[in-house]
Short mmCIF file of C-alpha atoms in Angstrom, two decimals:
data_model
loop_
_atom_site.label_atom_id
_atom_site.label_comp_id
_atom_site.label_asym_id
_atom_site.label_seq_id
_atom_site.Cartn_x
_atom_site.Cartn_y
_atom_site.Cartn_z
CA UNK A 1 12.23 8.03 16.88
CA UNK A 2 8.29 6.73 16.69
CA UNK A 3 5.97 8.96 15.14
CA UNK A 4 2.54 8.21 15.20
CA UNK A 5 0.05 9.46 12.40
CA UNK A 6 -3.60 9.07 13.44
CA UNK A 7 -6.14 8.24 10.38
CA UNK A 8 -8.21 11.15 11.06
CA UNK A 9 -5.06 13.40 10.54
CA UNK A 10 -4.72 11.71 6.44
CA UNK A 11 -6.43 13.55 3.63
CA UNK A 12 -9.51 13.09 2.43
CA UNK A 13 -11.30 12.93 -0.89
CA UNK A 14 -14.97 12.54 -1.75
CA UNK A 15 -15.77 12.19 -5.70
CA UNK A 16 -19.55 10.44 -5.17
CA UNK A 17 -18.60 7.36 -6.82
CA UNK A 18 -14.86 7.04 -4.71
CA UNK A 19 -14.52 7.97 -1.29
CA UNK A 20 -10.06 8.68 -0.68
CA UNK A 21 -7.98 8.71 2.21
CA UNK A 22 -4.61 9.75 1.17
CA UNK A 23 -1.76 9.35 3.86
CA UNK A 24 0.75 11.57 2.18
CA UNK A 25 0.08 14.02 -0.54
CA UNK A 26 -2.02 13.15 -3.58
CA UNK A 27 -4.07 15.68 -6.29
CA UNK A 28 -5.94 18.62 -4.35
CA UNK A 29 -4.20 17.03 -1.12
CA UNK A 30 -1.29 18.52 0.08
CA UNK A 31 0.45 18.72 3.23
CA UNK A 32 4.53 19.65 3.46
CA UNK A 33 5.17 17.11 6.20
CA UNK A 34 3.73 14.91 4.59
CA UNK A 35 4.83 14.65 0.62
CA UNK A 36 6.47 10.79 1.00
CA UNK A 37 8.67 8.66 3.37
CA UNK A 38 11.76 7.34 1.99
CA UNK A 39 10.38 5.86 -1.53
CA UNK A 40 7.51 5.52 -0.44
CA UNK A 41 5.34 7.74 -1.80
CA UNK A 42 1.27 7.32 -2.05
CA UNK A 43 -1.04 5.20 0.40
CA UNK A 44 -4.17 5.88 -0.84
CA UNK A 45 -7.40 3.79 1.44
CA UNK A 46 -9.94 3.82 -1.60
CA UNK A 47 -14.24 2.73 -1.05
CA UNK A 48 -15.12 2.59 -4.63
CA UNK A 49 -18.82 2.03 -5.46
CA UNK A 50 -20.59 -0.70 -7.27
CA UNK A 51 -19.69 -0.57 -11.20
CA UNK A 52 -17.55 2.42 -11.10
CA UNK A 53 -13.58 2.89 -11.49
CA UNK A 54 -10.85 4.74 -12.63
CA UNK A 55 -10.93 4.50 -15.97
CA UNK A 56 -7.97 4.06 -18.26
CA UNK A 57 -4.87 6.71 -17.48
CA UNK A 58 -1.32 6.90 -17.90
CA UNK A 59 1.66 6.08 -15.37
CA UNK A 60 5.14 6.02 -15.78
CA UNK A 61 8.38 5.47 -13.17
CA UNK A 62 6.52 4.33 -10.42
CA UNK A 63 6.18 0.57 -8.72
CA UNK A 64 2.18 0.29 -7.92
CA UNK A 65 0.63 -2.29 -5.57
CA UNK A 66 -2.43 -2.44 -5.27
CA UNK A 67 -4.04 -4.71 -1.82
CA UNK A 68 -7.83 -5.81 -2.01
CA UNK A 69 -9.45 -5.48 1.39
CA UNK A 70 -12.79 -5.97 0.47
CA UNK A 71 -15.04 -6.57 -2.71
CA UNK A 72 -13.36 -7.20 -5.91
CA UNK A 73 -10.76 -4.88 -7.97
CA UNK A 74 -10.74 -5.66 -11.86
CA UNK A 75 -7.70 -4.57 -13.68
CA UNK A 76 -6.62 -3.76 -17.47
CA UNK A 77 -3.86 -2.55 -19.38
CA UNK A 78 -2.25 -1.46 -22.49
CA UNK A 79 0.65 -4.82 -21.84
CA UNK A 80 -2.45 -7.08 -22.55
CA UNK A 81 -3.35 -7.84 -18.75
CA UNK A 82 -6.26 -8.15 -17.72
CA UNK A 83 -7.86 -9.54 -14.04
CA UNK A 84 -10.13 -9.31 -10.96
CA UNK A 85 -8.02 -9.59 -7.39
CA UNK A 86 -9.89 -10.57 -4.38
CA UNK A 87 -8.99 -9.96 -0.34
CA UNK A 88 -5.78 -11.26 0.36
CA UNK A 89 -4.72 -10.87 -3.26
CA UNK A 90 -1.59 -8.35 -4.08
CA UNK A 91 -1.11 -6.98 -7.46
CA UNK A 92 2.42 -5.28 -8.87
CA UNK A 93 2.77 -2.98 -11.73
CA UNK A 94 6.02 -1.52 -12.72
CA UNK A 95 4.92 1.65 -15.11
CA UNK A 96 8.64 2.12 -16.15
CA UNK A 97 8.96 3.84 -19.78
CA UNK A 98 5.08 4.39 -19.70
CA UNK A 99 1.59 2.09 -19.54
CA UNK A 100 -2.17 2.68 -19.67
CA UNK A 101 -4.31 0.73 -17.38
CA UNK A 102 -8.15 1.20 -15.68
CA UNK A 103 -9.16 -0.10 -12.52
CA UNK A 104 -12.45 -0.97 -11.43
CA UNK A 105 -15.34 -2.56 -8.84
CA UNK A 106 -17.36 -5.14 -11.14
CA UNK A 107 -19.43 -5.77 -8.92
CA UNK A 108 -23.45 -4.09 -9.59
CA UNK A 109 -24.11 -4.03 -5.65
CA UNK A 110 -20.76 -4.70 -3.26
CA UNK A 111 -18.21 -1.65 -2.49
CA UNK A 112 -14.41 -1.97 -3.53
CA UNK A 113 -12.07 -1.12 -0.43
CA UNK A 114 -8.42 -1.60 -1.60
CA UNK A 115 -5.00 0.20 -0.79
CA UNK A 116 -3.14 1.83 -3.40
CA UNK A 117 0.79 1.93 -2.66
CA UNK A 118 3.33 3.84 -5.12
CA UNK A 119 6.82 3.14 -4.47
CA UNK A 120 9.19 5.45 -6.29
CA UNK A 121 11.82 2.73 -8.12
CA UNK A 122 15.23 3.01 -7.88
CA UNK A 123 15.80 2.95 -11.38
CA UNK A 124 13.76 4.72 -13.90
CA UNK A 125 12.56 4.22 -17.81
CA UNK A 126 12.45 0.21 -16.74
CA UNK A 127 10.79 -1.99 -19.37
CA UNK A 128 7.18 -1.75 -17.80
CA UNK A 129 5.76 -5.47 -16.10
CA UNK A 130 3.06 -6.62 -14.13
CA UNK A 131 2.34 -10.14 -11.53
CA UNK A 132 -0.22 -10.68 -9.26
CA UNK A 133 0.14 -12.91 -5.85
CA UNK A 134 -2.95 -14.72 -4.44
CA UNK A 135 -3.58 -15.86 -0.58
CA UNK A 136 -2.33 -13.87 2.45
CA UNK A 137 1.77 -13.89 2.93
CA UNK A 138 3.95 -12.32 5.49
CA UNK A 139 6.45 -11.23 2.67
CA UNK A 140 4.22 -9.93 -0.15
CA UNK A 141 6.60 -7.43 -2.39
CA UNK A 142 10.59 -7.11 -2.55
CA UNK A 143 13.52 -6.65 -4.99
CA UNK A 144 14.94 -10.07 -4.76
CA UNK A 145 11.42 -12.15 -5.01
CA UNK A 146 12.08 -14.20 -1.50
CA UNK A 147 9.55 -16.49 0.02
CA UNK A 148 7.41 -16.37 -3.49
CA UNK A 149 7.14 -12.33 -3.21
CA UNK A 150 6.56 -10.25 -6.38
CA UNK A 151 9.39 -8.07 -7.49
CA UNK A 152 9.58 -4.95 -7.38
CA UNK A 153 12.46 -2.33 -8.68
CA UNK A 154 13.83 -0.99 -4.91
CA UNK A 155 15.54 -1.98 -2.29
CA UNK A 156 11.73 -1.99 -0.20
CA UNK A 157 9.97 -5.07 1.33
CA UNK A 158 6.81 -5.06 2.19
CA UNK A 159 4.84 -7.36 4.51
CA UNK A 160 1.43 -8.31 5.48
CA UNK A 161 0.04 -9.64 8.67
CA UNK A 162 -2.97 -10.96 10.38
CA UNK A 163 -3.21 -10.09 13.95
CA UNK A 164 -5.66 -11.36 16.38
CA UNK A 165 -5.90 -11.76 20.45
CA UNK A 166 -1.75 -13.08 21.77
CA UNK A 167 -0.57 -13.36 17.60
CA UNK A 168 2.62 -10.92 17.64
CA UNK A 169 5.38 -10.25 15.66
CA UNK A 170 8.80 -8.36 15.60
CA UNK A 171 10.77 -7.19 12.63
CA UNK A 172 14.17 -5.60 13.01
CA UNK A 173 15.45 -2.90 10.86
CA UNK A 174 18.76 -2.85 9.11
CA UNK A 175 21.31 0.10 10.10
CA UNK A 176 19.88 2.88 7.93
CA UNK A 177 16.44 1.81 7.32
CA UNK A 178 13.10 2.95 8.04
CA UNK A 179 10.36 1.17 8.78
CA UNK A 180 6.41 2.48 7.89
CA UNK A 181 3.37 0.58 9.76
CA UNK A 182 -0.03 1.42 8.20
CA UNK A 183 -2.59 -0.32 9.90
CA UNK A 184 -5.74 -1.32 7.24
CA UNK A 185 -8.05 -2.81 9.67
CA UNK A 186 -8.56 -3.86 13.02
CA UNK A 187 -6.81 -2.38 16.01
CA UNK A 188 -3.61 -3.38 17.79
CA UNK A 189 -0.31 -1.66 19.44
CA UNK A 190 2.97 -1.41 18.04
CA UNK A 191 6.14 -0.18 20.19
CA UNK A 192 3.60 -0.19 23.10
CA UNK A 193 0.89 2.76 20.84
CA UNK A 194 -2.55 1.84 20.40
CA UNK A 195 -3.45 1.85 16.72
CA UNK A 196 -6.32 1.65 14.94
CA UNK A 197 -7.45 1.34 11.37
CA UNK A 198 -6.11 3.92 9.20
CA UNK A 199 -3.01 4.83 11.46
CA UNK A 200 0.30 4.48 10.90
CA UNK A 201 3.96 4.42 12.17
CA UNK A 202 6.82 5.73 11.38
CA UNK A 203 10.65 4.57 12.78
CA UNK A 204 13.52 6.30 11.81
CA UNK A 205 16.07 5.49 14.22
CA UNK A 206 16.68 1.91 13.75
CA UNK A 207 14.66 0.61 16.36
CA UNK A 208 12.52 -2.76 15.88
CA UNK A 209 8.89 -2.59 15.46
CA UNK A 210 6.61 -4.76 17.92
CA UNK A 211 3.12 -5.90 17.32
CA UNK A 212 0.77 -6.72 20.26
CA UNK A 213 -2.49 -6.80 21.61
CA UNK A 214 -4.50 -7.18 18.28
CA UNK A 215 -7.89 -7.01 17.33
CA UNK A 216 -9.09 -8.53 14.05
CA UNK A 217 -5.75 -6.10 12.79
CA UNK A 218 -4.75 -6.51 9.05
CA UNK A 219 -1.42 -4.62 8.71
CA UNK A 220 1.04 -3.86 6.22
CA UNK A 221 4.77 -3.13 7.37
CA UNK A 222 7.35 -1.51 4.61
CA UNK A 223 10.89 -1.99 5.25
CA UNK A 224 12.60 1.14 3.07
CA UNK A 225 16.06 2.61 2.57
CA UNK A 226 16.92 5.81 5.08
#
């Protein structure tokens, strides 16, 4: 079955200095049908302003990816990292047992628009880790670290793509996955819908999941577990 979430349908927070859309439920956000999918549990489409952030908080038993769209997202933690990830750059952090980090634009005049993804691992109090990936890759996260992807603690893959004009892609699922399309920019149509930034897909019956007919379309596809 294909069921199509429209980006005007997602939550939506407004804080002044950080502008939210949440596609399942986050904080004041909640919505029963949509709580998580699989593992998969938070995409958050954040616009942070020009020197301001999240400053430093706690996490703990959750895989976190965070994927720079535009501007520039500086990271610290309590592990001793410490960096600034660009567009096309991927960042992993695996709060396992517990770690304190802060997030934030540093730049004094250009926006921050990044995703935040939290993946629910399959194992918990994990000895907390973090990696970063630079440049754009079709496999960007999985549990096995194929094709140079960062590791994460589930049996979830996640891809990114670059779509423009005839560029197309397929990816089949495995008996008893699911597959979750979240379009972050750009437009395009997938099993024959016409998406645009901010929607998503979801398949749950096994089918494959077609991209066509893109424009300018920056995508990120997660294979999960049913």
């Amino acid at each position: 079955m294909n069921e199509i979430r429209r980006s005007n349908e997602r939550g939506f927070a407004d804080h002044g200095w950080l502008k939210s859309f949440h596609t399942f439920s986050f904080a004041d956000y909640f919505d029963p049908d949509h709580v998580e999918f699989g593992p998969l549990r938070v995409i958050n489409e954040d616009r942070v302003q020009a020197g301001a952030g999240f400053g430093t908080h706690s996490h703990r038993d959750m895989e976190i990816i965070s994927y720079v769209l535009a501007g520039e997202l500086a990271h610290k933690d309590s592990m001793g990292n410490g960096s600034t990830i660009k567009p096309g750059d991927v960042q992993r952090m695996s709060a396992g047992t517990g770690v304190r980090h802060s997030e934030f634009n540093p730049s004094p005049s250009e926006p921050a628009h990044f995703l935040q993804i939290w993946i629910q691992p399959d194992k918990r109090n994990i000895e907390p880790s973090y990696e970063e990936k630079r440049g754009r890759l079709r496999l960007i996260v999985s549990p096995d670290r194929a094709d140079g992807s960062l590791l994460i603690h589930q049996d979830a893959r996640v891809y990114a793509g670059l779509f423009t004009g005839s560029e197309r892609a397929d990816l089949e699922a495995a008996p008893g996955r699911r597959i979750y399309l979240h379009v972050a920019r750009g437009a395009l149509t997938a099993n024959g819908a016409a998406l645009e930034a901010g929607d998503a897909l979801r398949i749950t019956d096994g089918a494959p999941l077609a991209l066509r007919d893109a424009r300018d379309a920056e995508v990120l596809v997660f294979d999960l577990p049913g």
